[in-house]
Amino acid sequence: MSFNRKNKVRTDFPLFNGKRVSPSMEGLNKLMHFHGVELQKETLEKLWAFHQMLREHNEDQDLTRLNAFETIVERHYADCTLINAFVPKWPSRMIDVGSGAGFPGIPLKLVNPEIRLTLCEPRPNRIDFLNKVIQELGLKGIDVFGHKVTSRSMTIAIDGVISRAFELMEKTLPRLENSLKVGGRVYFMKGPAVQEELETLRPEEYGYKLVGKHFYTIPQSTQDRALIILERTEEKTSNAR
């Protein structure tokens, strides 16, 4: 299966009654709906609060290179929540490897509050930002691991991993050697380049099997995405890092 590039004509920014939406909670809700995501009121309020913090701290902490409100909503918030459609039930104990400014972890946690999630990010400025978000939004069941994830540093027992556009899959898998349980799953959020990566990936060499491939486009956009799901089948391999 591959990406379908038909019917992808759009304006630079979505227009409503001939106008761009203004950065507001109402505008956020309108854009999320436009991109196929429906949010409950409490979730919307927290996502808007997160957005305000992202904008407030972005200039001095370099959290995201995206500037336009519409683009941030499309490529961060909608992108990180649309994957719910492909996962009926998330693992209860997860880590987000390479979380950066909280993507996909924060939006994913907001729409799945039952998940116990650890955001893994080694850069000090982003560690500070993530901790501020958790505190100010009053989020429970979420914390920050402020170190690089390796087979030695990450030893807590987990049954799920998510990572968005971080590194090659074959580089991430060895990092999970001493943390992800057998039967646990890794969810890789990827872009169009994943086609080439899949051609050379040999998950069995790392003690995994491929259990899901979902190719899609963010609704009302030209942004191709893929969700690749691997399941751990062996307790130990020789590829740990």
PDB file of C-alpha atoms in Angstrom:
ATOM      1  CA  MET A   1       0.000   0.000   0.000  1.00  0.00           C
ATOM      2  CA  SER A   2       1.216   3.543  -0.700  1.00  0.00           C
ATOM      3  CA  PHE A   3       0.136   7.153  -0.409  1.00  0.00           C
ATOM      4  CA  ASN A   4      -2.740   8.372  -2.559  1.00  0.00           C
ATOM      5  CA  ARG A   5      -1.900  11.775  -3.984  1.00  0.00           C
ATOM      6  CA  LYS A   6      -5.234  12.464  -5.697  1.00  0.00           C
ATOM      7  CA  ASN A   7      -7.517  15.352  -4.778  1.00  0.00           C
ATOM      8  CA  LYS A   8      -4.990  17.336  -2.748  1.00  0.00           C
ATOM      9  CA  VAL A   9      -5.712  20.827  -4.007  1.00  0.00           C
ATOM     10  CA  ARG A  10      -6.005  23.387  -1.197  1.00  0.00           C
ATOM     11  CA  THR A  11      -5.373  27.041  -0.503  1.00  0.00           C
ATOM     12  CA  ASP A  12      -2.272  28.049   1.428  1.00  0.00           C
ATOM     13  CA  PHE A  13      -4.472  28.307   4.506  1.00  0.00           C
ATOM     14  CA  PRO A  14      -8.023  27.078   5.098  1.00  0.00           C
ATOM     15  CA  LEU A  15     -10.569  29.865   4.770  1.00  0.00           C
ATOM     16  CA  PHE A  16     -13.901  30.142   6.580  1.00  0.00           C
ATOM     17  CA  ASN A  17     -16.349  32.642   5.090  1.00  0.00           C
ATOM     18  CA  GLY A  18     -13.436  33.893   3.044  1.00  0.00           C
ATOM     19  CA  LYS A  19     -11.231  34.585   6.059  1.00  0.00           C
ATOM     20  CA  ARG A  20      -8.411  32.861   7.914  1.00  0.00           C
ATOM     21  CA  VAL A  21      -9.168  31.802  11.459  1.00  0.00           C
ATOM     22  CA  SER A  22      -7.680  33.851  14.261  1.00  0.00           C
ATOM     23  CA  PRO A  23      -5.541  32.172  16.930  1.00  0.00           C
ATOM     24  CA  SER A  24      -8.159  31.420  19.563  1.00  0.00           C
ATOM     25  CA  MET A  25      -9.749  28.448  21.257  1.00  0.00           C
ATOM     26  CA  GLU A  26     -12.665  28.745  18.854  1.00  0.00           C
ATOM     27  CA  GLY A  27     -10.251  28.859  15.929  1.00  0.00           C
ATOM     28  CA  LEU A  28      -8.398  25.821  17.275  1.00  0.00           C
ATOM     29  CA  ASN A  29     -11.633  23.860  17.534  1.00  0.00           C
ATOM     30  CA  LYS A  30     -12.642  24.890  14.020  1.00  0.00           C
ATOM     31  CA  LEU A  31      -9.290  23.835  12.532  1.00  0.00           C
ATOM     32  CA  MET A  32      -9.180  20.523  14.396  1.00  0.00           C
ATOM     33  CA  HIS A  33     -12.670  19.746  13.097  1.00  0.00           C
ATOM     34  CA  PHE A  34     -11.518  20.790   9.602  1.00  0.00           C
ATOM     35  CA  HIS A  35      -8.715  18.208   9.838  1.00  0.00           C
ATOM     36  CA  GLY A  36     -10.969  15.431  11.116  1.00  0.00           C
ATOM     37  CA  VAL A  37     -10.471  15.615  14.889  1.00  0.00           C
ATOM     38  CA  GLU A  38     -13.317  16.198  17.350  1.00  0.00           C
ATOM     39  CA  LEU A  39     -12.353  17.302  20.856  1.00  0.00           C
ATOM     40  CA  GLN A  40     -14.274  17.395  24.114  1.00  0.00           C
ATOM     41  CA  LYS A  41     -14.475  20.804  25.806  1.00  0.00           C
ATOM     42  CA  GLU A  42     -11.957  20.021  28.562  1.00  0.00           C
ATOM     43  CA  THR A  43      -9.483  18.570  26.063  1.00  0.00           C
ATOM     44  CA  LEU A  44      -9.867  21.592  23.803  1.00  0.00           C
ATOM     45  CA  GLU A  45      -9.220  23.955  26.709  1.00  0.00           C
ATOM     46  CA  LYS A  46      -6.022  22.145  27.663  1.00  0.00           C
ATOM     47  CA  LEU A  47      -4.801  21.940  24.075  1.00  0.00           C
ATOM     48  CA  TRP A  48      -5.360  25.689  23.718  1.00  0.00           C
ATOM     49  CA  ALA A  49      -3.442  26.288  26.951  1.00  0.00           C
ATOM     50  CA  PHE A  50      -0.622  24.117  25.600  1.00  0.00           C
ATOM     51  CA  HIS A  51      -0.603  26.116  22.372  1.00  0.00           C
ATOM     52  CA  GLN A  52      -0.331  29.382  24.272  1.00  0.00           C
ATOM     53  CA  MET A  53       2.645  28.042  26.223  1.00  0.00           C
ATOM     54  CA  LEU A  54       4.268  26.804  23.024  1.00  0.00           C
ATOM     55  CA  ARG A  55       3.989  30.250  21.454  1.00  0.00           C
ATOM     56  CA  GLU A  56       5.094  32.045  24.611  1.00  0.00           C
ATOM     57  CA  HIS A  57       8.294  30.024  25.029  1.00  0.00           C
ATOM     58  CA  ASN A  58       9.121  29.306  21.398  1.00  0.00           C
ATOM     59  CA  GLU A  59      11.169  32.414  20.683  1.00  0.00           C
ATOM     60  CA  ASP A  60      13.724  31.854  23.447  1.00  0.00           C
ATOM     61  CA  GLN A  61      13.629  28.038  23.535  1.00  0.00           C
ATOM     62  CA  ASP A  62      13.317  27.165  19.822  1.00  0.00           C
ATOM     63  CA  LEU A  63      10.515  24.644  20.358  1.00  0.00           C
ATOM     64  CA  THR A  64       9.123  24.539  16.811  1.00  0.00           C
ATOM     65  CA  ARG A  65      10.048  25.995  13.431  1.00  0.00           C
ATOM     66  CA  LEU A  66       6.382  26.328  12.448  1.00  0.00           C
ATOM     67  CA  ASN A  67       4.907  29.802  12.798  1.00  0.00           C
ATOM     68  CA  ALA A  68       1.429  30.062  11.257  1.00  0.00           C
ATOM     69  CA  PHE A  69      -1.412  29.064  13.573  1.00  0.00           C
ATOM     70  CA  GLU A  70      -3.044  26.947  10.874  1.00  0.00           C
ATOM     71  CA  THR A  71       0.196  25.098  10.152  1.00  0.00           C
ATOM     72  CA  ILE A  72       0.872  24.340  13.808  1.00  0.00           C
ATOM     73  CA  VAL A  73      -2.627  22.942  14.231  1.00  0.00           C
ATOM     74  CA  GLU A  74      -2.394  20.851  11.068  1.00  0.00           C
ATOM     75  CA  ARG A  75       1.127  19.462  11.434  1.00  0.00           C
ATOM     76  CA  HIS A  76       1.358  19.179  15.200  1.00  0.00           C
ATOM     77  CA  TYR A  77      -2.021  18.916  16.932  1.00  0.00           C
ATOM     78  CA  ALA A  78      -4.077  17.160  14.248  1.00  0.00           C
ATOM     79  CA  ASP A  79      -1.122  15.010  13.227  1.00  0.00           C
ATOM     80  CA  CYS A  80      -0.572  13.778  16.784  1.00  0.00           C
ATOM     81  CA  THR A  81      -4.223  12.939  17.467  1.00  0.00           C
ATOM     82  CA  LEU A  82      -5.451  11.475  14.171  1.00  0.00           C
ATOM     83  CA  ILE A  83      -3.527   8.262  14.897  1.00  0.00           C
ATOM     84  CA  ASN A  84      -6.176   7.374  17.485  1.00  0.00           C
ATOM     85  CA  ALA A  85      -8.231   6.078  14.562  1.00  0.00           C
ATOM     86  CA  PHE A  86      -5.712   3.281  13.994  1.00  0.00           C
ATOM     87  CA  VAL A  87      -5.226   2.206  17.615  1.00  0.00           C
ATOM     88  CA  PRO A  88      -8.421   0.983  19.337  1.00  0.00           C
ATOM     89  CA  LYS A  89      -6.605   0.666  22.683  1.00  0.00           C
ATOM     90  CA  TRP A  90      -3.234   2.126  23.571  1.00  0.00           C
ATOM     91  CA  PRO A  91      -0.832   0.295  25.888  1.00  0.00           C
ATOM     92  CA  SER A  92      -1.284   1.475  29.464  1.00  0.00           C
ATOM     93  CA  ARG A  93       2.390   2.283  30.169  1.00  0.00           C
ATOM     94  CA  MET A  94       4.201   4.121  27.384  1.00  0.00           C
ATOM     95  CA  ILE A  95       7.185   6.304  26.581  1.00  0.00           C
ATOM     96  CA  ASP A  96       7.543   8.957  23.881  1.00  0.00           C
ATOM     97  CA  VAL A  97      11.078   8.726  22.462  1.00  0.00           C
ATOM     98  CA  GLY A  98      12.444  12.020  21.145  1.00  0.00           C
ATOM     99  CA  SER A  99       9.517  14.029  22.492  1.00  0.00           C
ATOM    100  CA  GLY A 100      11.037  17.440  21.750  1.00  0.00           C
ATOM    101  CA  ALA A 101       8.431  20.074  22.610  1.00  0.00           C
ATOM    102  CA  GLY A 102       5.930  17.358  23.507  1.00  0.00           C
ATOM    103  CA  PHE A 103       5.052  15.808  20.158  1.00  0.00           C
ATOM    104  CA  PRO A 104       3.303  13.485  19.915  1.00  0.00           C
ATOM    105  CA  GLY A 105       3.173  12.909  23.663  1.00  0.00           C
ATOM    106  CA  ILE A 106       1.255  15.932  24.974  1.00  0.00           C
ATOM    107  CA  PRO A 107      -1.594  15.954  22.406  1.00  0.00           C
ATOM    108  CA  LEU A 108      -1.810  12.155  22.580  1.00  0.00           C
ATOM    109  CA  LYS A 109      -2.072  12.283  26.370  1.00  0.00           C
ATOM    110  CA  LEU A 110      -4.771  14.950  26.198  1.00  0.00           C
ATOM    111  CA  VAL A 111      -7.031  12.773  24.047  1.00  0.00           C
ATOM    112  CA  ASN A 112      -6.090   9.572  25.925  1.00  0.00           C
ATOM    113  CA  PRO A 113      -5.840  10.632  29.596  1.00  0.00           C
ATOM    114  CA  GLU A 114      -5.787   7.019  30.768  1.00  0.00           C
ATOM    115  CA  ILE A 115      -2.308   6.424  29.311  1.00  0.00           C
ATOM    116  CA  ARG A 116       0.634   6.475  31.763  1.00  0.00           C
ATOM    117  CA  LEU A 117       3.229   8.313  29.697  1.00  0.00           C
ATOM    118  CA  THR A 118       6.875   9.314  30.038  1.00  0.00           C
ATOM    119  CA  LEU A 119       8.221  11.998  27.705  1.00  0.00           C
ATOM    120  CA  CYS A 120      11.852  11.248  26.819  1.00  0.00           C
ATOM    121  CA  GLU A 121      13.854  14.351  25.928  1.00  0.00           C
ATOM    122  CA  PRO A 122      17.513  15.078  26.827  1.00  0.00           C
ATOM    123  CA  ARG A 123      17.752  18.798  25.930  1.00  0.00           C
ATOM    124  CA  PRO A 124      17.594  20.977  29.084  1.00  0.00           C
ATOM    125  CA  ASN A 125      15.450  23.791  27.657  1.00  0.00           C
ATOM    126  CA  ARG A 126      12.844  21.350  26.431  1.00  0.00           C
ATOM    127  CA  ILE A 127      12.910  19.397  29.674  1.00  0.00           C
ATOM    128  CA  ASP A 128      12.057  22.631  31.482  1.00  0.00           C
ATOM    129  CA  PHE A 129       9.278  23.406  29.016  1.00  0.00           C
ATOM    130  CA  LEU A 130       7.717  19.950  29.278  1.00  0.00           C
ATOM    131  CA  ASN A 131       7.734  20.074  33.074  1.00  0.00           C
ATOM    132  CA  LYS A 132       6.062  23.501  32.971  1.00  0.00           C
ATOM    133  CA  VAL A 133       3.358  22.176  30.647  1.00  0.00           C
ATOM    134  CA  ILE A 134       2.656  19.205  32.903  1.00  0.00           C
ATOM    135  CA  GLN A 135       2.448  21.449  35.971  1.00  0.00           C
ATOM    136  CA  GLU A 136       0.389  24.287  34.483  1.00  0.00           C
ATOM    137  CA  LEU A 137      -2.072  21.992  32.707  1.00  0.00           C
ATOM    138  CA  GLY A 138      -2.421  19.869  35.844  1.00  0.00           C
ATOM    139  CA  LEU A 139      -1.738  16.658  33.930  1.00  0.00           C
ATOM    140  CA  LYS A 140      -1.620  13.387  35.863  1.00  0.00           C
ATOM    141  CA  GLY A 141       0.079  10.136  34.913  1.00  0.00           C
ATOM    142  CA  ILE A 142       2.796  11.831  32.868  1.00  0.00           C
ATOM    143  CA  ASP A 143       6.425  12.710  33.594  1.00  0.00           C
ATOM    144  CA  VAL A 144       9.705  13.586  31.884  1.00  0.00           C
ATOM    145  CA  PHE A 145      12.797  11.406  31.455  1.00  0.00           C
ATOM    146  CA  GLY A 146      15.522  13.979  30.865  1.00  0.00           C
ATOM    147  CA  HIS A 147      18.129  11.719  29.324  1.00  0.00           C
ATOM    148  CA  LYS A 148      18.952  10.111  26.017  1.00  0.00           C
ATOM    149  CA  VAL A 149      17.132   6.790  25.685  1.00  0.00           C
ATOM    150  CA  THR A 150      19.560   3.868  25.495  1.00  0.00           C
ATOM    151  CA  SER A 151      19.385   0.216  26.491  1.00  0.00           C
ATOM    152  CA  ARG A 152      21.280   1.170  29.665  1.00  0.00           C
ATOM    153  CA  SER A 153      19.485   4.364  30.633  1.00  0.00           C
ATOM    154  CA  MET A 154      15.917   3.215  29.972  1.00  0.00           C
ATOM    155  CA  THR A 155      15.148   0.208  32.166  1.00  0.00           C
ATOM    156  CA  ILE A 156      11.614   0.870  33.418  1.00  0.00           C
ATOM    157  CA  ALA A 157       9.122  -1.797  32.350  1.00  0.00           C
ATOM    158  CA  ILE A 158       6.871  -0.484  29.582  1.00  0.00           C
ATOM    159  CA  ASP A 159       4.414  -2.034  27.164  1.00  0.00           C
ATOM    160  CA  GLY A 160       4.302   0.687  24.534  1.00  0.00           C
ATOM    161  CA  VAL A 161       6.561   3.175  22.742  1.00  0.00           C
ATOM    162  CA  ILE A 162       5.711   6.009  20.385  1.00  0.00           C
ATOM    163  CA  SER A 163       8.097   8.111  18.330  1.00  0.00           C
ATOM    164  CA  ARG A 164       7.434  10.754  15.696  1.00  0.00           C
ATOM    165  CA  ALA A 165       9.898  11.557  12.899  1.00  0.00           C
ATOM    166  CA  PHE A 166      12.820  10.992  15.272  1.00  0.00           C
ATOM    167  CA  GLU A 167      15.259   8.589  13.618  1.00  0.00           C
ATOM    168  CA  LEU A 168      15.378   5.386  11.580  1.00  0.00           C
ATOM    169  CA  MET A 169      13.361   2.583  13.149  1.00  0.00           C
ATOM    170  CA  GLU A 170      16.389   0.304  13.207  1.00  0.00           C
ATOM    171  CA  LYS A 171      18.148   2.835  15.439  1.00  0.00           C
ATOM    172  CA  THR A 172      15.290   3.120  17.917  1.00  0.00           C
ATOM    173  CA  LEU A 173      14.605  -0.589  18.450  1.00  0.00           C
ATOM    174  CA  PRO A 174      17.933  -1.409  20.172  1.00  0.00           C
ATOM    175  CA  ARG A 175      17.343   1.420  22.638  1.00  0.00           C
ATOM    176  CA  LEU A 176      14.345  -0.488  24.006  1.00  0.00           C
ATOM    177  CA  GLU A 177      16.273  -3.664  24.800  1.00  0.00           C
ATOM    178  CA  ASN A 178      15.826  -3.485  28.569  1.00  0.00           C
ATOM    179  CA  SER A 179      12.489  -1.713  28.844  1.00  0.00           C
ATOM    180  CA  LEU A 180       9.836  -2.871  26.364  1.00  0.00           C
ATOM    181  CA  LYS A 181       8.114  -6.096  27.378  1.00  0.00           C
ATOM    182  CA  VAL A 182       7.640  -9.028  25.022  1.00  0.00           C
ATOM    183  CA  GLY A 183       4.277  -8.416  23.384  1.00  0.00           C
ATOM    184  CA  GLY A 184       4.751  -4.665  23.743  1.00  0.00           C
ATOM    185  CA  ARG A 185       4.355  -2.452  20.695  1.00  0.00           C
ATOM    186  CA  VAL A 186       6.279   0.387  19.085  1.00  0.00           C
ATOM    187  CA  TYR A 187       4.335   3.009  17.128  1.00  0.00           C
ATOM    188  CA  PHE A 188       6.425   4.910  14.604  1.00  0.00           C
ATOM    189  CA  MET A 189       4.888   8.072  13.139  1.00  0.00           C
ATOM    190  CA  LYS A 190       6.503   8.668   9.766  1.00  0.00           C
ATOM    191  CA  GLY A 191       6.286  10.698   6.566  1.00  0.00           C
ATOM    192  CA  PRO A 192       6.539   9.648   2.890  1.00  0.00           C
ATOM    193  CA  ALA A 193      10.198   8.604   3.219  1.00  0.00           C
ATOM    194  CA  VAL A 194       9.079   5.583   5.245  1.00  0.00           C
ATOM    195  CA  GLN A 195       8.581   3.658   1.992  1.00  0.00           C
ATOM    196  CA  GLU A 196      12.329   3.377   1.474  1.00  0.00           C
ATOM    197  CA  GLU A 197      12.922   2.652   5.145  1.00  0.00           C
ATOM    198  CA  LEU A 198      10.471  -0.249   5.117  1.00  0.00           C
ATOM    199  CA  GLU A 199      12.238  -1.821   2.164  1.00  0.00           C
ATOM    200  CA  THR A 200      15.408  -2.357   4.187  1.00  0.00           C
ATOM    201  CA  LEU A 201      13.950  -2.847   7.679  1.00  0.00           C
ATOM    202  CA  ARG A 202      14.373  -6.364   9.102  1.00  0.00           C
ATOM    203  CA  PRO A 203      12.455  -6.235  12.384  1.00  0.00           C
ATOM    204  CA  GLU A 204      13.112  -9.905  13.148  1.00  0.00           C
ATOM    205  CA  GLU A 205      16.803  -9.085  13.540  1.00  0.00           C
ATOM    206  CA  TYR A 206      15.863  -6.982  16.558  1.00  0.00           C
ATOM    207  CA  GLY A 207      13.288  -9.392  17.976  1.00  0.00           C
ATOM    208  CA  TYR A 208      10.215  -7.723  16.471  1.00  0.00           C
ATOM    209  CA  LYS A 209       7.515  -8.379  13.909  1.00  0.00           C
ATOM    210  CA  LEU A 210       5.544  -5.957  11.764  1.00  0.00           C
ATOM    211  CA  VAL A 211       1.881  -5.938  12.821  1.00  0.00           C
ATOM    212  CA  GLY A 212       0.518  -2.775  11.211  1.00  0.00           C
ATOM    213  CA  LYS A 213       1.082  -0.314   8.361  1.00  0.00           C
ATOM    214  CA  HIS A 214      -1.297   2.605   7.963  1.00  0.00           C
ATOM    215  CA  PHE A 215      -0.773   5.145   5.170  1.00  0.00           C
ATOM    216  CA  TYR A 216      -2.955   8.235   5.202  1.00  0.00           C
ATOM    217  CA  THR A 217      -3.109  11.962   4.555  1.00  0.00           C
ATOM    218  CA  ILE A 218      -4.086  14.552   7.146  1.00  0.00           C
ATOM    219  CA  PRO A 219      -7.625  15.481   6.014  1.00  0.00           C
ATOM    220  CA  GLN A 220      -7.897  18.696   4.007  1.00  0.00           C
ATOM    221  CA  SER A 221      -4.123  18.873   3.559  1.00  0.00           C
ATOM    222  CA  THR A 222      -1.256  17.621   1.418  1.00  0.00           C
ATOM    223  CA  GLN A 223       0.564  16.078   4.367  1.00  0.00           C
ATOM    224  CA  ASP A 224       1.231  12.358   3.841  1.00  0.00           C
ATOM    225  CA  ARG A 225       1.724  10.299   6.969  1.00  0.00           C
ATOM    226  CA  ALA A 226       2.267   6.688   8.008  1.00  0.00           C
ATOM    227  CA  LEU A 227       1.883   4.797  11.264  1.00  0.00           C
ATOM    228  CA  ILE A 228       4.114   1.725  11.435  1.00  0.00           C
ATOM    229  CA  ILE A 229       3.463  -0.707  14.291  1.00  0.00           C
ATOM    230  CA  LEU A 230       5.977  -3.316  15.464  1.00  0.00           C
ATOM    231  CA  GLU A 231       5.492  -5.873  18.220  1.00  0.00           C
ATOM    232  CA  ARG A 232       8.288  -7.319  20.319  1.00  0.00           C
ATOM    233  CA  THR A 233       8.570 -11.094  20.042  1.00  0.00           C
ATOM    234  CA  GLU A 234      11.876 -11.854  21.772  1.00  0.00           C
ATOM    235  CA  GLU A 235      13.206 -10.812  25.154  1.00  0.00           C
ATOM    236  CA  LYS A 236      16.841 -10.307  24.161  1.00  0.00           C
ATOM    237  CA  THR A 237      18.730  -9.558  20.968  1.00  0.00           C
ATOM    238  CA  SER A 238      22.361  -8.818  20.138  1.00  0.00           C
ATOM    239  CA  ASN A 239      21.711  -5.308  18.802  1.00  0.00           C
ATOM    240  CA  ALA A 240      21.390  -3.340  22.037  1.00  0.00           C
ATOM    241  CA  ARG A 241      22.756   0.214  22.200  1.00  0.00           C
TER     242      ARG A 241
END
